[in-house]
């Protein structure tokens, strides 16, 4: 089978890793793997094609040239740009939703509308394109409030505002173009208390297979302080994700949303990521949908799973999926904790071009996997930083606490000037285990 992974971050490296592992464990490693554009990490597992993930024409040409059976689309931008539609129209297997279905991520206003129609629990909200009505609405709401750009804003689109004055200021900035087109339409919503949980489900548009949930750490600093980022670390499994919660999330979130988008003629195929707030009374509410795997959740989630996961992706892409009806959730084999190593200056102004010392796998140990994200090789073949989130260091263990130790040990052994990371990934889970 010829498989192409589109994207070049830690998530895509983890997808390549899982594809290789699963192909090997099926005792028939007939997998030919490509990545576009990939990164120095995927280069060890796949043939990197020098094509930007958002260059739809070039990716489509590469799919034809290399006779790709299955394309797995990692990031949101190519989905929103219609890459999945383009490849499906060409008769190719694709894992990833159409541009119309991907609006669940690319338009928060649309996602809210779908949730309202489908009766999905979510924060009370309203959508605005002009300041007058927004002002009036904010005046009537309780503090705090959350102001969100409706469009794709690379993790910068949601601002929690303690006061109405803050909400007015942020709404005005977004509507005046501080986030470009993404903020020309905004959603203002009620602030929800609780613990966040990333629940991802594989779907062919009808059937749903929930993946073991992971918990992201959005804030830059230890103790969940500092600015929001794309995610500084994640772990899996999560203690609050119990069978009764899965049943609720399936019945109250995934099934009604999939029915609603299918009824509109835009069925959703791929992975649907529900960013949930588990409220203090245990009820889930949806903060956002993503039309793709999470980053860094995927770097924790995939190594935690038993081999066999990739076959689901290929089967969905080739429209031959037949999941075991009784299986509600894929099983985890072990715990995994992922620590992100970011560049100095992340998230606003990350330093680039800094040399990285990365010990080899033998030195890191077999309970540590390093996924590349913002790295490149210079003309001498030396590894350097190229972006905000540089590497994801996944530690494995029988418990989350052991996996966290492995992840931190790995993170310490990797060095580059300005390395920025959190030593407390999975702190909630470790606290829970200590209290139990
Ligand atoms: P979003 O892009 O909608 O996922 O928002 C990014 C982050 O902002 C979330 O992961 C939460 O940490 C926070 N957030 C978003 N919406 C809310 C809300 N209604 N209440 C509390 N926090 C929120
Ligand atoms: N880690 C959050 C996301 O992938 O959107």
XYZ file of C-alpha atoms and ligand atoms in Angstrom:
464
model
C 0.000 0.000 0.000
C 1.219 3.502 -0.864
C 0.383 6.007 1.838
C 0.978 9.767 1.956
C 0.892 11.761 5.180
C 0.277 15.461 4.532
C 1.907 17.868 6.975
C 5.241 18.279 8.681
C 4.701 18.581 12.426
C 4.964 16.331 15.459
C 1.500 14.965 14.761
C 2.527 13.843 11.271
C 5.736 12.265 12.550
C 3.634 10.331 15.081
C 1.241 9.223 12.314
C 4.190 7.951 10.247
C 5.529 6.163 13.320
C 2.176 4.434 13.934
C 1.837 3.444 10.267
C 5.311 1.871 10.319
C 4.724 0.118 13.626
C 1.388 -1.286 12.501
C 2.710 -2.419 9.123
C 5.576 -4.234 10.868
C 3.305 -5.849 13.451
C 1.026 -7.183 10.692
C 4.071 -9.225 9.502
C 3.642 -7.805 6.005
C 5.565 -4.589 5.834
C 4.492 -3.762 2.289
C 3.965 -0.115 3.195
C 5.490 2.563 0.990
C 5.253 5.762 2.951
C 5.551 9.371 1.804
C 5.258 12.653 3.703
C 4.556 16.112 2.267
C 6.533 18.020 3.306
C 7.459 15.887 6.333
C 10.423 16.790 8.552
C 13.785 15.297 9.581
C 11.901 12.839 11.799
C 9.609 11.505 9.080
C 12.648 11.250 6.772
C 13.719 8.167 8.744
C 10.350 6.466 8.132
C 9.101 7.861 4.822
C 10.164 9.580 1.620
C 9.748 13.300 2.194
C 8.329 15.158 -0.807
C 9.268 18.858 -0.926
C 5.663 20.028 -1.225
C 3.844 22.400 1.094
C 0.835 20.828 2.835
C -1.425 23.598 1.507
C -0.293 23.366 -2.152
C -3.414 21.460 -3.233
C -2.440 21.152 -6.923
C 1.050 19.895 -6.130
C -0.159 17.386 -3.552
C -2.775 16.100 -6.019
C -0.075 15.737 -8.689
C 2.180 13.822 -6.272
C -0.692 11.494 -5.351
C -1.142 10.634 -9.024
C 2.592 10.355 -9.703
C 3.278 8.000 -6.789
C -0.030 6.147 -7.181
C -0.991 6.848 -3.574
C -3.782 4.600 -2.254
C -4.414 6.468 0.982
C -3.677 10.100 1.866
C -3.898 11.066 5.520
C -4.282 14.813 5.941
C -2.773 16.127 9.186
C -3.322 19.899 9.474
C -6.498 21.976 9.202
C -5.385 24.346 6.418
C -5.312 21.785 3.566
C -8.658 20.402 4.746
C -10.192 23.880 4.654
C -8.577 24.387 1.237
C -10.421 21.340 -0.140
C -7.566 18.853 -0.485
C -9.760 15.925 0.588
C -12.432 16.828 -1.995
C -9.842 17.125 -4.710
C -8.312 13.702 -4.024
C -11.677 11.961 -3.589
C -12.835 13.419 -6.903
C -9.730 11.846 -8.428
C -10.838 8.475 -7.039
C -8.175 8.268 -4.325
C -8.569 7.064 -0.753
C -8.486 9.981 1.679
C -8.552 10.162 5.452
C -9.912 13.622 6.242
C -13.184 15.507 5.810
C -14.364 17.567 2.843
C -13.918 21.336 3.075
C -17.645 21.655 3.747
C -17.531 19.182 6.652
C -14.250 20.678 7.954
C -16.165 23.900 8.609
C -16.832 22.353 12.033
C -13.299 23.597 12.703
C -12.767 26.370 10.160
C -15.922 28.268 11.167
C -16.750 28.426 14.857
C -19.978 30.204 13.942
C -20.962 27.217 11.787
C -19.960 24.745 14.524
C -22.137 26.618 17.015
C -25.044 26.557 14.596
C -24.686 22.794 14.048
C -24.486 22.221 17.805
C -27.563 24.332 18.398
C -29.564 22.429 15.808
C -28.319 19.052 17.045
C -28.913 19.891 20.713
C -25.252 19.364 21.684
C -24.217 20.762 25.083
C -21.994 23.811 24.606
C -21.497 27.292 26.080
C -24.287 29.809 25.397
C -23.071 32.120 22.642
C -23.879 34.548 19.864
C -22.152 35.380 16.578
C -21.326 38.906 15.346
C -19.868 40.692 12.360
C -20.408 44.213 13.691
C -19.486 45.993 16.918
C -22.911 47.509 17.667
C -24.787 44.279 18.329
C -21.682 42.780 20.026
C -21.587 45.685 22.504
C -25.227 45.229 23.314
C -24.792 41.488 23.854
C -21.702 41.864 26.067
C -23.597 44.400 28.192
C -26.211 41.754 28.996
C -23.815 38.923 29.879
C -22.155 37.838 33.111
C -18.340 37.976 33.437
C -16.020 36.339 32.490
C -16.646 35.942 28.753
C -14.763 34.220 25.955
C -14.295 36.036 22.647
C -13.368 33.865 19.659
C -12.437 34.521 16.064
C -14.740 32.362 13.953
C -12.062 31.438 11.404
C -8.775 29.532 11.621
C -6.328 31.461 13.809
C -3.612 28.908 14.647
C -4.442 28.700 18.335
C -4.645 32.482 18.845
C -8.357 32.795 18.178
C -9.860 32.375 21.661
C -9.416 34.944 24.421
C -10.781 34.515 27.923
C -11.856 37.984 29.137
C -12.229 38.573 32.877
C -14.342 41.688 32.449
C -16.891 43.058 29.986
C -14.440 45.884 29.206
C -11.825 43.327 28.162
C -14.408 41.524 26.048
C -15.338 44.769 24.299
C -11.691 45.570 23.594
C -10.880 42.080 22.261
C -14.060 41.959 20.150
C -13.202 45.347 18.647
C -9.618 44.332 17.857
C -10.728 41.139 16.148
C -13.503 42.798 14.150
C -11.049 45.500 13.090
C -8.756 42.828 11.665
C -6.130 41.961 14.313
C -6.396 38.320 13.181
C -7.126 39.100 9.541
C -10.144 37.504 7.899
C -10.381 34.893 10.685
C -11.674 37.532 13.122
C -14.085 39.395 10.840
C -16.784 37.210 12.350
C -16.630 36.498 16.087
C -18.337 34.245 18.588
C -18.839 35.549 22.107
C -19.589 32.882 24.653
C -20.143 32.073 28.264
C -17.073 31.016 30.273
C -17.256 27.399 31.429
C -15.475 26.051 34.473
C -14.003 22.566 34.653
C -11.286 20.287 33.311
C -10.545 20.109 29.600
C -10.443 16.825 27.726
C -9.606 16.089 24.086
C -11.858 13.318 22.793
C -11.147 12.160 19.256
C -13.371 9.806 17.313
C -12.814 7.999 14.030
C -15.861 8.039 11.786
C -17.015 7.132 8.303
C -19.850 9.623 8.659
C -22.152 7.245 10.509
C -20.263 4.906 12.771
C -18.061 6.157 15.577
C -14.992 4.669 17.237
C -13.783 6.778 20.134
C -10.050 6.945 20.773
C -8.730 6.999 24.335
C -8.965 10.649 25.393
C -5.907 12.755 26.026
C -5.400 15.936 27.985
C -3.573 18.875 26.436
C -1.703 21.605 28.358
C -2.454 24.835 26.511
C -0.612 27.328 28.696
C 3.057 28.064 28.171
C 4.102 27.903 31.811
C 4.169 25.321 34.585
C 1.085 25.280 36.789
C -0.981 26.285 33.721
C 0.206 29.886 33.713
C 1.177 32.278 30.927
C -0.233 32.667 27.416
C -2.182 30.054 25.480
C -0.157 28.038 22.972
C -0.879 25.270 20.462
C -0.172 22.855 23.335
C 2.909 22.282 25.524
C 2.275 18.639 26.328
C -0.321 15.911 26.590
C -0.926 12.552 28.195
C -3.075 9.479 27.794
C -5.031 7.777 29.352
C -6.933 10.307 31.468
C -8.590 9.180 34.729
C -11.741 11.280 34.313
C -12.477 9.603 30.971
C -14.689 6.772 32.232
C -17.104 4.441 30.416
C -20.180 6.467 31.407
C -18.522 9.615 30.054
C -17.746 7.860 26.746
C -21.369 6.793 26.456
C -22.553 10.350 27.028
C -20.077 11.913 24.633
C -21.051 9.405 21.970
C -24.787 9.925 22.440
C -24.794 13.666 23.169
C -21.951 14.920 20.976
C -20.636 12.683 18.181
C -23.807 10.957 17.018
C -26.058 14.030 16.861
C -23.378 16.174 15.169
C -22.636 13.515 12.542
C -26.373 13.075 11.881
C -26.833 16.825 11.549
C -23.980 17.391 9.082
C -25.007 14.314 7.079
C -28.585 15.657 6.907
C -27.171 18.867 5.439
C -25.528 16.866 2.675
C -21.994 17.251 4.033
C -21.211 13.928 5.738
C -18.073 13.936 7.872
C -15.339 11.340 7.236
C -12.097 11.208 9.170
C -11.299 12.052 12.765
C -13.485 14.473 14.653
C -11.837 16.063 17.669
C -14.148 17.365 20.363
C -12.452 19.784 22.758
C -14.572 19.270 25.856
C -14.941 20.987 29.191
C -15.881 18.431 31.830
C -17.819 20.591 34.246
C -17.514 20.198 38.022
C -20.759 18.163 38.055
C -19.255 15.752 35.503
C -21.284 16.895 32.494
C -19.421 17.457 29.219
C -19.767 20.600 27.087
C -18.091 21.212 23.727
C -15.633 24.138 23.552
C -14.601 23.498 19.972
C -14.340 20.932 17.216
C -11.230 20.200 15.205
C -11.413 18.379 11.895
C -8.083 16.583 12.449
C -5.872 14.907 15.010
C -4.676 17.104 17.870
C -1.095 18.217 18.237
C 0.479 17.282 20.708
C -2.319 14.859 21.737
C -1.485 12.504 18.842
C 2.129 12.153 19.990
C 0.846 10.730 23.301
C -2.233 8.933 22.010
C -0.729 6.822 19.226
C 2.190 5.348 21.215
C -0.275 4.482 24.005
C -2.429 2.354 21.675
C -2.104 -1.308 20.850
C -0.863 -1.848 17.285
C -3.633 -1.923 14.662
C -4.803 1.665 14.730
C -3.611 2.533 11.205
C -5.831 -0.114 9.633
C -8.846 1.937 10.764
C -7.505 4.988 8.932
C -6.855 3.046 5.726
C -10.269 1.357 5.877
C -12.118 4.654 6.413
C -10.126 6.255 3.593
C -10.969 3.395 1.251
C -14.607 3.271 2.372
C -14.381 -0.331 3.553
C -14.460 0.270 7.299
C -16.248 -2.308 9.360
C -15.502 -1.614 13.004
C -16.534 -4.196 15.573
C -19.942 -2.921 16.627
C -19.392 -3.746 20.275
C -16.104 -1.893 20.502
C -16.813 1.583 21.798
C -13.308 2.758 22.521
C -9.909 1.595 21.261
C -7.822 0.042 24.021
C -4.629 1.485 25.421
C -1.607 -0.704 25.918
C 0.335 1.612 28.192
C 0.468 5.189 29.436
C 2.190 7.911 27.429
C 3.209 11.446 28.362
C 4.420 13.935 25.763
C 6.519 16.963 26.682
C 6.891 19.643 24.026
C 10.254 21.371 23.674
C 9.604 24.820 22.232
C 11.946 27.522 20.996
C 12.723 30.617 23.054
C 10.130 33.278 22.255
C 7.300 30.796 21.551
C 4.401 31.443 20.944
C 4.859 35.043 19.758
C 8.297 35.207 18.231
C 10.146 31.881 18.282
C 13.878 31.829 17.676
C 14.972 29.878 14.576
C 18.176 28.309 13.303
C 19.492 27.200 16.711
C 21.580 23.998 16.708
C 20.028 20.996 18.496
C 21.866 18.185 20.297
C 19.632 15.143 20.026
C 20.980 11.930 21.581
C 20.325 8.751 19.594
C 17.565 6.296 20.481
C 19.937 3.977 22.356
C 21.045 6.812 24.622
C 17.455 7.977 25.198
C 16.218 4.501 26.091
C 13.366 2.402 24.742
C 10.774 4.136 26.895
C 11.317 7.446 25.057
C 10.225 8.393 21.515
C 11.182 11.765 20.048
C 8.916 13.262 17.395
C 10.186 16.132 15.265
C 8.081 19.230 14.631
C 9.977 22.494 14.067
C 13.342 21.110 12.958
C 15.404 21.107 9.762
C 18.849 19.945 8.680
C 21.295 22.612 7.554
C 23.748 22.189 4.658
C 26.127 20.245 6.902
C 23.300 17.896 7.967
C 23.160 19.430 11.417
C 19.752 19.538 13.126
C 18.432 23.052 13.836
C 15.245 24.667 15.107
C 12.803 26.007 12.516
C 9.723 26.866 14.486
C 7.824 27.298 17.705
C 7.294 23.749 18.844
C 10.572 22.016 18.021
C 10.314 18.452 19.355
C 7.783 16.294 21.208
C 9.292 13.893 23.710
C 6.980 10.989 24.505
C 7.699 8.840 27.544
C 6.071 5.430 28.012
C 5.288 3.489 31.160
C 2.830 1.302 32.997
C 1.412 4.364 34.734
C 1.105 8.011 33.794
C 3.565 8.888 36.571
C 6.212 6.519 35.150
C 5.587 7.746 31.623
C 5.971 11.333 32.858
C 9.334 10.474 34.432
C 10.524 8.958 31.153
C 9.323 11.971 29.186
C 11.112 14.428 31.507
C 14.294 12.375 31.487
C 14.239 12.420 27.684
C 13.482 16.143 27.596
C 16.442 16.879 29.861
C 18.868 14.979 27.645
C 18.025 17.005 24.545
C 19.654 20.396 24.420
C 19.375 23.573 22.410
C 19.849 27.194 23.357
C 16.574 28.672 24.653
C 14.816 25.286 25.150
C 11.432 26.109 26.670
C 9.391 23.364 28.297
C 7.148 22.358 31.163
C 8.250 19.787 33.714
C 4.713 19.286 34.988
C 2.902 17.657 32.054
C 0.214 15.291 33.439
C 0.242 16.971 36.852
C -3.522 16.560 37.258
C -3.349 12.837 36.649
C -0.386 12.351 38.971
C -2.235 14.302 41.650
C -5.326 12.129 41.094
C -3.258 8.939 41.383
C -1.676 10.263 44.587
C -5.080 11.051 46.081
C -6.546 7.657 45.166
P -10.897 26.992 21.448
O -10.037 27.490 20.332
O -12.327 27.327 21.279
O -10.658 25.572 21.825
O -10.365 27.746 22.737
C -9.014 27.644 23.139
C -8.929 27.501 24.631
O -9.608 28.594 25.273
C -9.624 26.258 25.161
O -8.804 25.136 25.072
C -9.916 26.671 26.579
O -8.747 26.585 27.380
C -10.278 28.125 26.439
N -11.742 28.264 26.247
C -12.400 28.321 25.074
N -13.725 28.455 25.264
C -13.928 28.485 26.587
C -15.092 28.612 27.412
N -16.313 28.758 26.913
N -14.905 28.593 28.748
C -13.673 28.452 29.276
N -12.543 28.355 28.565
C -12.655 28.357 27.221
N -3.643 20.677 20.902
C -4.801 21.316 20.407
C -5.028 21.188 18.974
O -4.460 20.369 18.296
O -5.831 21.951 18.461
